[in-house]
Amino acid sequence: MQTLTPNTEWLESWLAEHTRTFVDEFGSFYAWLEGSHGGDTLLLWMSRPMLEKVLPQLPKRFKGRIVLGLDASEGHAAPFARALHWANPRWALVVMPGEGLGLAFPGGKEAAEGEWAPWHDPREARQLEVVLRPEFSYLEHRAYAPWEAPAPASLPTLVGPAVGAVGWERGIPTYGLGLVGLDRSLQTLLEAWRMC
């Protein structure tokens, strides 16, 4: 499990004072940012250390709700699936390094620790037991299905997140969103989705 940096701890405390927040059984931290009436819910999922760079890039005005989800894992599918349950979003964006919009992932599996292979037989992928607390652990099946989606807006593209298929399987359009220029890319998507 990742340790929090002092900046992240301070920002999470600040969010807890100003918004509705929650920590789930996977250690994921959520903050509900409420906009004006008339919009849907967007899950903005990121690793905890990214919060410091993402928070200043968020729009000042929007419709609906943006749920910030801070992933305590190393990008695992199980915590992301649970985040989709808690946030119940119309769309999900996974913040990633790079610039642009992630529209596809070719699929892959971890055959041995640190060794990735193309997506062929997911049953051959490694099973990782993640122990969060003595009373709570989960199995992360280290195989991620391929997925591809149409572009909701005209933005540069990058390889999408491995967990993207988890959202698409649940009927939730899921994309990657690059950290570089996130403010401009997010504004473009919010306009396309009529959230601003």
XYZ file of N, CA, C and O in Angstrom:
784
model
N 0.843 -1.181 0.000
C 0.000 0.000 0.000
C 0.884 1.239 0.000
O 1.884 1.296 0.684
N 0.499 2.254 -0.777
C 1.298 3.458 -0.873
C 1.176 4.270 0.405
O 0.118 4.325 1.023
N 2.268 4.892 0.798
C 2.198 5.782 1.952
C 1.830 7.172 1.461
O 2.164 7.563 0.347
N 1.138 7.909 2.300
C 0.717 9.245 1.925
C 1.857 10.228 2.135
O 2.610 10.122 3.088
N 1.959 11.174 1.230
C 2.903 12.266 1.431
C 2.233 13.293 2.329
O 1.010 13.365 2.401
N 3.003 14.117 3.040
C 2.383 15.145 3.873
C 1.420 16.032 3.092
O 0.374 16.404 3.589
N 1.755 16.390 1.826
C 0.870 17.232 1.026
C -0.463 16.542 0.777
O -1.514 17.156 0.831
N -0.433 15.249 0.484
C -1.662 14.515 0.242
C -2.491 14.431 1.512
O -3.701 14.611 1.484
N -1.861 14.164 2.643
C -2.588 14.116 3.910
C -3.266 15.458 4.182
O -4.426 15.506 4.585
N -2.563 16.546 3.965
C -3.115 17.868 4.217
C -4.287 18.129 3.281
O -5.335 18.635 3.704
N -4.146 17.784 2.010
C -5.218 18.018 1.053
C -6.442 17.161 1.356
O -7.577 17.613 1.228
N -6.219 15.931 1.765
C -7.348 15.080 2.126
C -8.069 15.634 3.351
O -9.298 15.625 3.408
N -7.320 16.139 4.326
C -7.939 16.756 5.502
C -8.733 17.994 5.105
O -9.851 18.227 5.590
N -8.167 18.793 4.202
C -8.863 19.992 3.727
C -10.153 19.609 3.009
O -11.203 20.215 3.238
N -10.093 18.594 2.153
C -11.300 18.144 1.457
C -12.343 17.640 2.450
O -13.533 17.905 2.294
N -11.900 16.922 3.476
C -12.826 16.403 4.480
C -13.538 17.535 5.232
O -14.680 17.373 5.652
N -12.887 18.680 5.382
C -13.498 19.821 6.055
C -14.499 20.554 5.171
O -15.418 21.201 5.662
N -14.310 20.472 3.832
C -15.114 21.290 2.920
C -16.084 20.502 2.040
O -16.922 21.120 1.367
N -15.980 19.200 1.993
C -16.851 18.393 1.146
C -17.271 17.133 1.894
O -16.749 16.825 2.963
N -18.178 16.403 1.288
C -18.535 15.087 1.822
C -17.453 14.116 1.371
O -17.108 14.047 0.185
N -16.865 13.373 2.304
C -15.780 12.444 1.991
C -16.073 11.075 2.594
O -16.940 10.929 3.457
N -15.290 10.102 2.152
C -15.517 8.727 2.565
C -14.254 7.932 2.241
O -13.589 8.203 1.243
N -13.916 6.941 3.071
C -12.819 6.006 2.784
C -13.430 4.613 2.777
O -14.087 4.213 3.736
N -13.226 3.875 1.679
C -13.840 2.546 1.584
C -12.913 1.458 2.110
O -11.814 1.734 2.616
N -13.344 0.207 1.998
C -12.597 -0.917 2.546
C -11.257 -1.146 1.852
O -10.368 -1.785 2.411
N -11.082 -0.637 0.624
C -9.808 -0.761 -0.090
C -8.837 0.368 0.259
O -7.743 0.430 -0.280
N -9.260 1.287 1.106
C -8.431 2.432 1.459
C -8.548 3.578 0.477
O -7.822 4.563 0.583
N -9.457 3.477 -0.493
C -9.672 4.561 -1.460
C -10.409 5.704 -0.774
O -11.365 5.482 -0.039
N -9.948 6.910 -1.030
C -10.535 8.125 -0.454
C -11.404 8.785 -1.518
O -11.002 8.902 -2.678
N -12.602 9.211 -1.130
C -13.526 9.869 -2.062
C -13.907 11.238 -1.531
O -14.113 11.408 -0.336
N -14.041 12.188 -2.455
C -14.549 13.523 -2.123
C -15.572 13.901 -3.187
O -15.270 13.846 -4.384
N -16.779 14.277 -2.745
C -17.863 14.659 -3.644
C -17.843 16.165 -3.819
O -18.093 16.905 -2.863
N -17.549 16.631 -5.034
C -17.560 18.060 -5.345
C -18.874 18.362 -6.049
O -19.160 17.799 -7.109
N -19.671 19.220 -5.463
C -21.006 19.508 -5.989
C -20.979 20.758 -6.855
O -20.513 21.811 -6.433
N -21.500 20.617 -8.070
C -21.650 21.754 -8.965
C -23.088 22.242 -8.935
O -23.841 21.933 -8.023
N -23.467 22.979 -9.955
C -24.848 23.469 -10.030
C -25.764 22.333 -10.491
O -25.312 21.278 -10.931
N -27.059 22.560 -10.393
C -28.049 21.545 -10.758
C -28.032 21.294 -12.271
O -27.694 22.178 -13.053
N -28.435 20.092 -12.645
C -28.639 19.806 -14.060
C -27.597 18.945 -14.719
O -27.695 18.651 -15.903
N -26.590 18.485 -14.004
C -25.565 17.660 -14.625
C -25.550 16.254 -14.065
O -26.310 15.916 -13.148
N -24.695 15.433 -14.602
C -24.535 14.052 -14.158
C -23.356 13.936 -13.200
O -22.753 14.933 -12.811
N -22.991 12.683 -12.884
C -21.864 12.416 -11.989
C -20.691 11.896 -12.793
O -20.839 11.008 -13.637
N -19.514 12.436 -12.517
C -18.265 12.028 -13.150
C -17.311 11.548 -12.059
O -17.088 12.257 -11.077
N -16.775 10.341 -12.220
C -15.724 9.850 -11.318
C -14.381 10.211 -11.919
O -14.089 9.857 -13.065
N -13.567 10.932 -11.169
C -12.205 11.272 -11.562
C -11.284 10.449 -10.664
O -11.057 10.788 -9.504
N -10.784 9.329 -11.187
C -10.023 8.326 -10.438
C -8.538 8.559 -10.654
O -8.094 8.739 -11.794
N -7.753 8.563 -9.584
C -6.321 8.834 -9.710
C -5.565 8.174 -8.577
O -6.149 7.839 -7.535
N -4.264 8.004 -8.754
C -3.441 7.536 -7.641
C -3.344 8.683 -6.631
O -3.395 9.862 -6.996
N -3.215 8.335 -5.367
C -3.210 9.360 -4.308
C -2.197 10.477 -4.542
O -2.525 11.650 -4.368
N -0.950 10.164 -4.922
C 0.028 11.249 -5.082
C -0.331 12.276 -6.164
O 0.204 13.372 -6.166
N -1.252 11.938 -7.081
C -1.625 12.881 -8.149
C -2.527 14.010 -7.665
O -2.669 15.022 -8.360
N -3.150 13.858 -6.503
C -4.120 14.839 -6.036
C -3.552 16.250 -6.024
O -4.228 17.204 -6.428
N -2.320 16.391 -5.578
C -1.707 17.715 -5.477
C -1.658 18.432 -6.830
O -1.827 19.644 -6.901
N -1.458 17.675 -7.916
C -1.393 18.289 -9.248
C -2.766 18.407 -9.898
O -2.977 19.280 -10.733
N -3.699 17.531 -9.528
C -5.025 17.546 -10.145
C -5.911 18.632 -9.546
O -6.610 19.346 -10.275
N -5.903 18.782 -8.237
C -6.831 19.689 -7.554
C -6.817 21.112 -8.124
O -7.887 21.672 -8.389
N -5.648 21.727 -8.368
C -5.672 23.098 -8.907
C -6.194 23.176 -10.349
O -6.535 24.252 -10.816
N -6.255 22.048 -11.059
C -6.696 22.053 -12.453
C -8.193 21.794 -12.619
O -8.706 21.806 -13.737
N -8.894 21.566 -11.519
C -10.328 21.294 -11.608
C -11.091 22.560 -11.968
O -10.694 23.663 -11.585
N -12.199 22.408 -12.679
C -12.977 23.599 -13.061
C -13.617 24.258 -11.841
O -13.971 23.583 -10.872
N -13.745 25.558 -11.901
C -14.369 26.299 -10.798
C -15.888 26.169 -10.854
O -16.551 26.193 -9.825
N -16.441 26.057 -12.077
C -17.885 25.941 -12.234
C -18.201 24.775 -13.152
O -17.590 24.606 -14.204
N -19.179 23.979 -12.743
C -19.643 22.848 -13.551
C -21.030 22.463 -13.062
O -21.478 22.895 -11.999
N -21.707 21.655 -13.859
C -23.019 21.130 -13.475
C -22.850 19.713 -12.965
O -21.988 18.982 -13.433
N -23.692 19.328 -12.047
C -23.660 17.952 -11.566
C -22.671 17.761 -10.441
O -22.528 18.599 -9.561
N -21.955 16.645 -10.526
C -21.071 16.254 -9.417
C -19.797 15.636 -9.995
O -19.842 14.828 -10.910
N -18.672 16.016 -9.416
C -17.394 15.360 -9.704
C -16.971 14.653 -8.425
O -16.845 15.280 -7.370
N -16.784 13.346 -8.526
C -16.319 12.565 -7.385
C -14.833 12.307 -7.592
O -14.435 11.664 -8.575
N -14.012 12.826 -6.700
C -12.582 12.530 -6.732
C -12.375 11.195 -6.030
O -12.790 11.029 -4.880
N -11.757 10.250 -6.707
C -11.452 8.951 -6.117
C -9.952 8.766 -6.084
O -9.297 8.803 -7.127
N -9.393 8.618 -4.886
C -7.948 8.474 -4.736
C -7.617 7.010 -4.475
O -7.968 6.452 -3.436
N -6.956 6.409 -5.430
C -6.630 4.990 -5.407
C -5.428 4.734 -4.506
O -4.359 5.301 -4.706
N -5.603 3.865 -3.510
C -4.504 3.506 -2.615
C -3.714 2.318 -3.154
O -2.667 1.983 -2.617
N -4.206 1.678 -4.232
C -3.512 0.518 -4.801
C -2.551 0.971 -5.892
O -2.373 2.163 -6.125
N -2.004 0.009 -6.591
C -1.106 0.314 -7.718
C -1.867 0.188 -9.032
O -1.407 -0.431 -9.981
N -3.052 0.760 -9.088
C -3.848 0.720 -10.305
C -4.608 -0.581 -10.485
O -4.859 -0.995 -11.622
N -5.010 -1.222 -9.405
C -5.704 -2.508 -9.484
C -7.158 -2.337 -9.906
O -7.781 -1.303 -9.668
N -7.694 -3.405 -10.499
C -9.080 -3.394 -10.975
C -10.088 -3.491 -9.841
O -11.161 -2.880 -9.908
N -9.794 -4.269 -8.792
C -10.770 -4.472 -7.715
C -11.137 -3.154 -7.016
O -12.331 -2.873 -6.843
N -10.187 -2.321 -6.620
C -10.575 -1.038 -6.015
C -11.317 -0.124 -6.984
O -12.230 0.599 -6.593
N -10.947 -0.176 -8.278
C -11.640 0.662 -9.264
C -13.089 0.209 -9.426
O -14.008 1.033 -9.495
N -13.309 -1.100 -9.453
C -14.678 -1.618 -9.555
C -15.506 -1.156 -8.355
O -16.677 -0.785 -8.496
N -14.905 -1.150 -7.186
C -15.613 -0.709 -5.987
C -15.888 0.792 -6.059
O -16.941 1.265 -5.617
N -14.962 1.553 -6.621
C -15.170 2.994 -6.778
C -16.367 3.274 -7.681
O -17.142 4.203 -7.429
N -16.526 2.466 -8.720
C -17.685 2.640 -9.601
C -18.985 2.397 -8.829
O -19.993 3.060 -9.059
N -18.943 1.462 -7.908
C -20.119 1.198 -7.064
C -20.421 2.395 -6.165
O -21.560 2.870 -6.110
N -19.413 2.887 -5.459
C -19.632 3.978 -4.504
C -20.006 5.285 -5.192
O -20.862 6.021 -4.721
N -19.346 5.613 -6.295
C -19.587 6.896 -6.961
C -20.826 6.864 -7.851
O -21.454 7.889 -8.075
N -21.147 5.694 -8.406
C -22.277 5.532 -9.315
C -22.260 6.602 -10.412
O -23.223 7.357 -10.588
N -21.150 6.688 -11.175
C -21.009 7.778 -12.141
C -21.671 7.485 -13.490
O -21.920 6.331 -13.845
N -21.908 8.541 -14.230
C -22.342 8.421 -15.633
C -21.118 8.168 -16.511
O -21.178 7.447 -17.476
N -19.975 8.788 -16.147
C -18.697 8.613 -16.844
C -17.594 8.448 -15.812
O -17.716 8.909 -14.683
N -16.491 7.821 -16.228
C -15.316 7.692 -15.364
C -14.075 8.073 -16.164
O -13.924 7.666 -17.316
N -13.212 8.852 -15.536
C -11.926 9.233 -16.121
C -10.823 8.786 -15.174
O -10.873 9.091 -13.980
N -9.844 8.073 -15.714
C -8.690 7.620 -14.932
C -7.529 8.536 -15.284
O -7.082 8.564 -16.441
N -7.055 9.299 -14.315
C -5.958 10.242 -14.560
C -4.658 9.463 -14.716
O -4.339 8.589 -13.904
N -3.911 9.795 -15.780
C -2.696 9.074 -16.146
C -1.584 10.067 -16.487
O -1.868 11.225 -16.773
N -0.339 9.590 -16.501
C 0.730 10.449 -17.018
C 0.484 10.724 -18.501
O -0.203 9.971 -19.177
N 1.042 11.800 -18.995
C 0.904 12.122 -20.414
C -0.145 13.185 -20.649
O -0.634 13.832 -19.722
N -0.477 13.373 -21.936
C -1.424 14.411 -22.335
C -2.453 13.821 -23.282
O -2.124 13.050 -24.175
N -3.703 14.182 -23.073
C -4.746 13.757 -23.991
C -5.730 12.793 -23.364
O -5.841 12.672 -22.144
N -6.428 12.070 -24.252
C -7.517 11.190 -23.865
C -7.175 9.756 -24.226
O -6.802 9.470 -25.361
N -7.291 8.848 -23.257
C -7.025 7.433 -23.488
C -8.270 6.742 -24.008
O -9.270 6.647 -23.301
N -8.228 6.270 -25.255
C -9.394 5.704 -25.926
C -9.347 4.197 -26.094
O -10.315 3.612 -26.563
N -8.231 3.552 -25.763
C -8.125 2.108 -25.977
C -6.988 1.541 -25.139
O -6.043 2.246 -24.791
N -7.127 0.249 -24.827
C -6.072 -0.496 -24.159
C -5.986 -1.855 -24.853
O -7.012 -2.517 -25.038
N -4.796 -2.293 -25.259
C -4.683 -3.529 -26.048
C -4.900 -4.808 -25.250
O -5.027 -5.879 -25.825
N -4.959 -4.711 -23.936
C -5.092 -5.903 -23.096
C -3.730 -6.440 -22.725
O -2.753 -6.274 -23.451
N -3.635 -7.058 -21.576
C -2.367 -7.623 -21.140
C -2.535 -8.404 -19.870
O -3.526 -8.269 -19.159
N -1.559 -9.261 -19.606
C -1.588 -10.051 -18.385
C -0.186 -10.113 -17.800
O 0.808 -10.039 -18.519
N -0.127 -10.227 -16.496
C 1.148 -10.355 -15.806
C 1.384 -11.843 -15.588
O 0.727 -12.494 -14.791
N 2.320 -12.408 -16.351
C 2.595 -13.841 -16.283
C 3.495 -14.172 -15.095
O 3.377 -15.210 -14.477
N 4.414 -13.309 -14.793
C 5.290 -13.446 -13.629
C 5.487 -12.041 -13.089
O 5.201 -11.065 -13.769
N 5.970 -11.944 -11.877
C 6.099 -10.622 -11.264
C 6.930 -9.697 -12.149
O 8.088 -9.967 -12.454
N 6.298 -8.621 -12.579
C 6.987 -7.632 -13.393
C 7.059 -7.961 -14.874
O 7.522 -7.154 -15.656
N 6.600 -9.141 -15.292
C 6.649 -9.520 -16.708
C 5.244 -9.483 -17.284
O 4.345 -10.171 -16.812
N 5.053 -8.679 -18.333
C 3.742 -8.531 -18.949
C 3.742 -9.205 -20.302
O 4.712 -9.162 -21.042
N 2.630 -9.836 -20.611
C 2.467 -10.540 -21.889
C 1.200 -10.032 -22.566
O 0.288 -9.541 -21.898
N 1.113 -10.175 -23.892
C -0.118 -9.768 -24.581
C -1.313 -10.582 -24.090
O -1.167 -11.673 -23.553
N -2.477 -10.048 -24.315
C -3.727 -10.681 -23.897
C -4.024 -11.869 -24.804
O -4.328 -11.714 -25.972
N -3.901 -13.092 -24.288
C -4.307 -14.295 -25.021
C -5.187 -15.133 -24.109
O -6.385 -15.172 -24.279
N -4.583 -15.777 -23.136
C -5.345 -16.589 -22.201
C -5.231 -15.961 -20.815
O -4.217 -16.121 -20.138
N -6.279 -15.241 -20.373
C -6.193 -14.549 -19.090
C -6.047 -15.498 -17.905
O -5.602 -15.097 -16.841
N -6.378 -16.792 -18.088
C -6.246 -17.747 -16.984
C -4.787 -17.968 -16.598
O -4.490 -18.432 -15.507
N -3.868 -17.632 -17.500
C -2.443 -17.802 -17.215
C -1.862 -16.618 -16.439
O -0.691 -16.626 -16.088
N -2.663 -15.607 -16.191
C -2.164 -14.409 -15.512
C -1.925 -14.687 -14.029
O -2.500 -15.592 -13.439
N -1.079 -13.891 -13.476
C -0.714 -14.002 -12.066
C -1.865 -13.552 -11.170
O -2.581 -12.606 -11.479
N -2.048 -14.233 -10.047
C -2.990 -13.825 -9.004
C -2.176 -13.170 -7.896
O -1.250 -13.773 -7.377
N -2.517 -11.968 -7.562
C -1.795 -11.225 -6.538
C -2.698 -11.058 -5.323
O -3.806 -10.517 -5.434
N -2.261 -11.538 -4.167
C -3.029 -11.313 -2.947
C -2.544 -10.015 -2.319
O -1.361 -9.851 -2.018
N -3.462 -9.092 -2.142
C -3.148 -7.794 -1.555
C -3.741 -7.770 -0.155
O -4.956 -7.878 0.019
N -2.884 -7.651 0.848
C -3.322 -7.610 2.242
C -3.289 -6.151 2.690
O -2.225 -5.545 2.805
N -4.480 -5.594 2.917
C -4.569 -4.196 3.341
C -4.513 -4.058 4.852
O -3.915 -3.134 5.384
N -5.183 -4.969 5.525
C -5.217 -5.024 6.983
C -5.301 -6.494 7.349
O -5.679 -7.319 6.516
N -5.000 -6.861 8.577
C -5.096 -8.281 8.953
C -6.470 -8.884 8.657
O -6.572 -10.038 8.292
N -7.515 -8.070 8.769
C -8.859 -8.596 8.558
C -9.388 -8.399 7.138
O -10.510 -8.787 6.835
N -8.602 -7.773 6.233
C -9.106 -7.523 4.878
C -7.997 -7.678 3.845
O -6.965 -7.025 3.915
N -8.239 -8.562 2.881
C -7.337 -8.716 1.740
C -8.188 -9.013 0.512
O -9.378 -9.318 0.629
N -7.593 -8.894 -0.655
C -8.314 -9.225 -1.881
C -7.350 -9.828 -2.894
O -6.142 -9.637 -2.814
N -7.911 -10.584 -3.832
C -7.132 -11.161 -4.922
C -7.259 -10.261 -6.136
O -8.364 -9.937 -6.564
N -6.144 -9.844 -6.675
C -6.132 -9.054 -7.904
C -5.659 -9.967 -9.020
O -4.517 -10.435 -9.033
N -6.573 -10.275 -9.930
C -6.248 -11.095 -11.101
C -5.532 -10.181 -12.084
O -6.139 -9.266 -12.637
N -4.252 -10.397 -12.289
C -3.425 -9.465 -13.061
C -3.572 -9.693 -14.568
O -2.597 -9.875 -15.295
N -4.833 -9.670 -15.027
C -5.141 -9.728 -16.456
C -6.179 -8.649 -16.728
O -7.177 -8.553 -16.019
N -5.917 -7.826 -17.721
C -6.788 -6.707 -18.017
C -7.245 -6.808 -19.461
O -6.433 -6.872 -20.384
N -8.553 -6.835 -19.642
C -9.149 -7.049 -20.964
C -8.889 -5.869 -21.889
O -8.804 -4.721 -21.443
N -8.807 -6.144 -23.186
C -8.685 -5.046 -24.151
C -10.011 -4.292 -24.252
O -11.069 -4.858 -24.008
N -9.913 -3.037 -24.601
C -11.114 -2.234 -24.843
C -10.770 -1.093 -25.782
O -9.614 -0.703 -25.917
N -11.778 -0.575 -26.449
C -11.627 0.557 -27.356
C -12.933 1.319 -27.364
O -14.008 0.719 -27.312
N -12.858 2.643 -27.417
C -14.062 3.463 -27.343
C -13.981 4.616 -28.327
O -12.887 5.073 -28.677
N -15.134 5.105 -28.772
C -15.139 6.290 -29.640
C -14.766 7.533 -28.837
O -15.002 7.598 -27.633
N -14.201 8.498 -29.517
C -13.792 9.741 -28.854
C -15.016 10.614 -28.582
O -15.768 10.919 -29.505
N -15.218 11.029 -27.327
C -16.338 11.922 -27.027
C -16.042 13.379 -27.389
O -16.937 14.210 -27.431
N -14.763 13.687 -27.641
C -14.355 15.049 -27.986
C -13.041 14.972 -28.752
O -12.327 13.971 -28.691
N -12.734 16.027 -29.460
C -11.504 16.079 -30.244
C -10.334 16.489 -29.341
O -10.173 17.651 -29.001
N -9.547 15.492 -28.945
C -8.375 15.704 -28.093
C -7.256 14.801 -28.576
O -7.516 13.769 -29.212
N -5.997 15.141 -28.270
C -4.911 14.201 -28.568
C -5.176 12.882 -27.853
O -5.877 12.857 -26.836
N -4.645 11.793 -28.377
C -4.923 10.489 -27.765
C -3.670 9.863 -27.166
O -2.553 10.177 -27.561
N -3.902 8.992 -26.193
C -2.847 8.204 -25.574
C -3.431 6.840 -25.243
O -4.641 6.632 -25.335
N -2.590 5.900 -24.866
C -3.065 4.570 -24.486
C -3.893 4.696 -23.222
O -3.495 5.353 -22.269
N -5.056 4.065 -23.222
C -5.969 4.170 -22.094
C -5.538 3.339 -20.902
O -4.571 2.569 -20.975
N -6.270 3.447 -19.796
C -5.917 2.715 -18.586
C -6.259 1.232 -18.695
O -7.246 0.854 -19.326
N -5.455 0.408 -18.036
C -5.700 -1.039 -18.036
C -7.056 -1.376 -17.441
O -7.712 -2.329 -17.865
N -7.536 -0.598 -16.477
C -8.801 -0.897 -15.805
C -10.017 -0.395 -16.577
O -11.153 -0.563 -16.114
N -9.822 0.180 -17.740
C -10.934 0.752 -18.499
C -12.054 -0.228 -18.804
O -13.232 0.131 -18.763
N -11.705 -1.477 -19.094
C -12.735 -2.473 -19.415
C -13.679 -2.711 -18.249
O -14.845 -3.065 -18.454
N -13.210 -2.497 -17.021
C -14.054 -2.683 -15.837
C -15.261 -1.742 -15.910
O -16.392 -2.132 -15.629
N -15.023 -0.500 -16.300
C -16.119 0.454 -16.441
C -17.021 0.124 -17.617
O -18.246 0.114 -17.487
N -16.423 -0.157 -18.766
C -17.220 -0.453 -19.958
C -18.100 -1.677 -19.753
O -19.231 -1.721 -20.225
N -17.606 -2.691 -19.045
C -18.409 -3.886 -18.775
C -19.640 -3.561 -17.934
O -20.634 -4.276 -17.983
N -19.583 -2.488 -17.163
C -20.705 -2.080 -16.316
C -21.564 -1.008 -16.988
O -22.440 -0.422 -16.358
N -21.273 -0.704 -18.243
C -22.044 0.308 -18.963
C -21.650 1.732 -18.626
O -22.401 2.666 -18.903
N -20.468 1.907 -18.036
C -19.983 3.246 -17.676
C -18.851 3.621 -18.626
O -17.777 3.012 -18.581
N -19.072 4.585 -19.535
C -17.994 5.005 -20.426
C -16.778 5.437 -19.602
O -16.871 6.325 -18.758
N -15.643 4.784 -19.850
C -14.424 4.992 -19.065
C -13.279 5.320 -20.002
O -13.074 4.624 -21.003
N -12.550 6.364 -19.683
C -11.434 6.825 -20.511
C -10.243 7.147 -19.617
O -10.381 7.334 -18.417
N -9.079 7.272 -20.234
C -7.924 7.818 -19.549
C -7.882 9.313 -19.800
O -8.385 9.803 -20.812
N -7.313 10.065 -18.865
C -7.155 11.505 -19.029
C -5.760 11.884 -18.581
O -5.382 11.647 -17.431
N -4.971 12.450 -19.503
C -3.594 12.805 -19.204
C -3.492 13.935 -18.195
O -4.273 14.894 -18.224
N -2.514 13.822 -17.306
C -2.284 14.830 -16.275
C -1.796 16.151 -16.873
O -2.119 17.225 -16.383
N -1.034 16.075 -17.977
C -0.539 17.290 -18.640
C -1.715 17.954 -19.366
O -2.388 17.325 -20.174
N -1.986 19.189 -19.041
C -3.099 19.908 -19.662
C -4.456 19.373 -19.250
O -5.437 19.526 -19.978
N -4.519 18.769 -18.067
C -5.770 18.182 -17.593
C -6.895 19.212 -17.541
O -8.034 18.907 -17.884
N -6.596 20.431 -17.137
C -7.640 21.457 -17.037
C -8.328 21.693 -18.373
O -9.556 21.721 -18.460
N -7.549 21.814 -19.466
C -8.128 22.047 -20.792
C -8.883 20.821 -21.290
O -9.989 20.925 -21.825
N -8.287 19.639 -21.113
C -8.935 18.403 -21.578
C -10.236 18.154 -20.816
O -11.253 17.789 -21.408
N -10.216 18.359 -19.504
C -11.406 18.132 -18.695
C -12.499 19.115 -19.079
O -13.673 18.754 -19.193
N -12.141 20.365 -19.322
C -13.129 21.371 -19.739
C -13.778 20.959 -21.057
O -14.995 21.060 -21.220
N -12.979 20.465 -21.992
C -13.509 20.009 -23.281
C -14.504 18.864 -23.088
O -15.571 18.845 -23.712
N -14.167 17.913 -22.234
C -15.058 16.777 -21.983
C -16.332 17.224 -21.258
O -17.433 16.760 -21.602
N -16.214 18.108 -20.285
C -17.386 18.584 -19.574
C -18.349 19.300 -20.527
O -19.566 19.169 -20.418
N -17.801 20.045 -21.486
C -18.647 20.694 -22.484
C -19.341 19.664 -23.363
O -20.529 19.776 -23.648
N -18.593 18.638 -23.789
C -19.182 17.582 -24.626
C -20.279 16.832 -23.888
O -21.275 16.400 -24.506
N -20.124 16.670 -22.576
C -21.094 15.927 -21.767
C -22.133 16.843 -21.125
O -22.887 16.417 -20.253
N -22.163 18.117 -21.526
C -23.121 19.105 -21.029
C -23.081 19.246 -19.502
O -24.107 19.360 -18.846
N -21.861 19.234 -18.989
C -21.676 19.422 -17.546
C -21.151 20.822 -17.214
O -20.750 21.090 -16.096
N -21.143 21.690 -18.214
C -20.760 23.082 -17.949
C -21.446 24.011 -18.930
O -22.085 23.576 -19.847
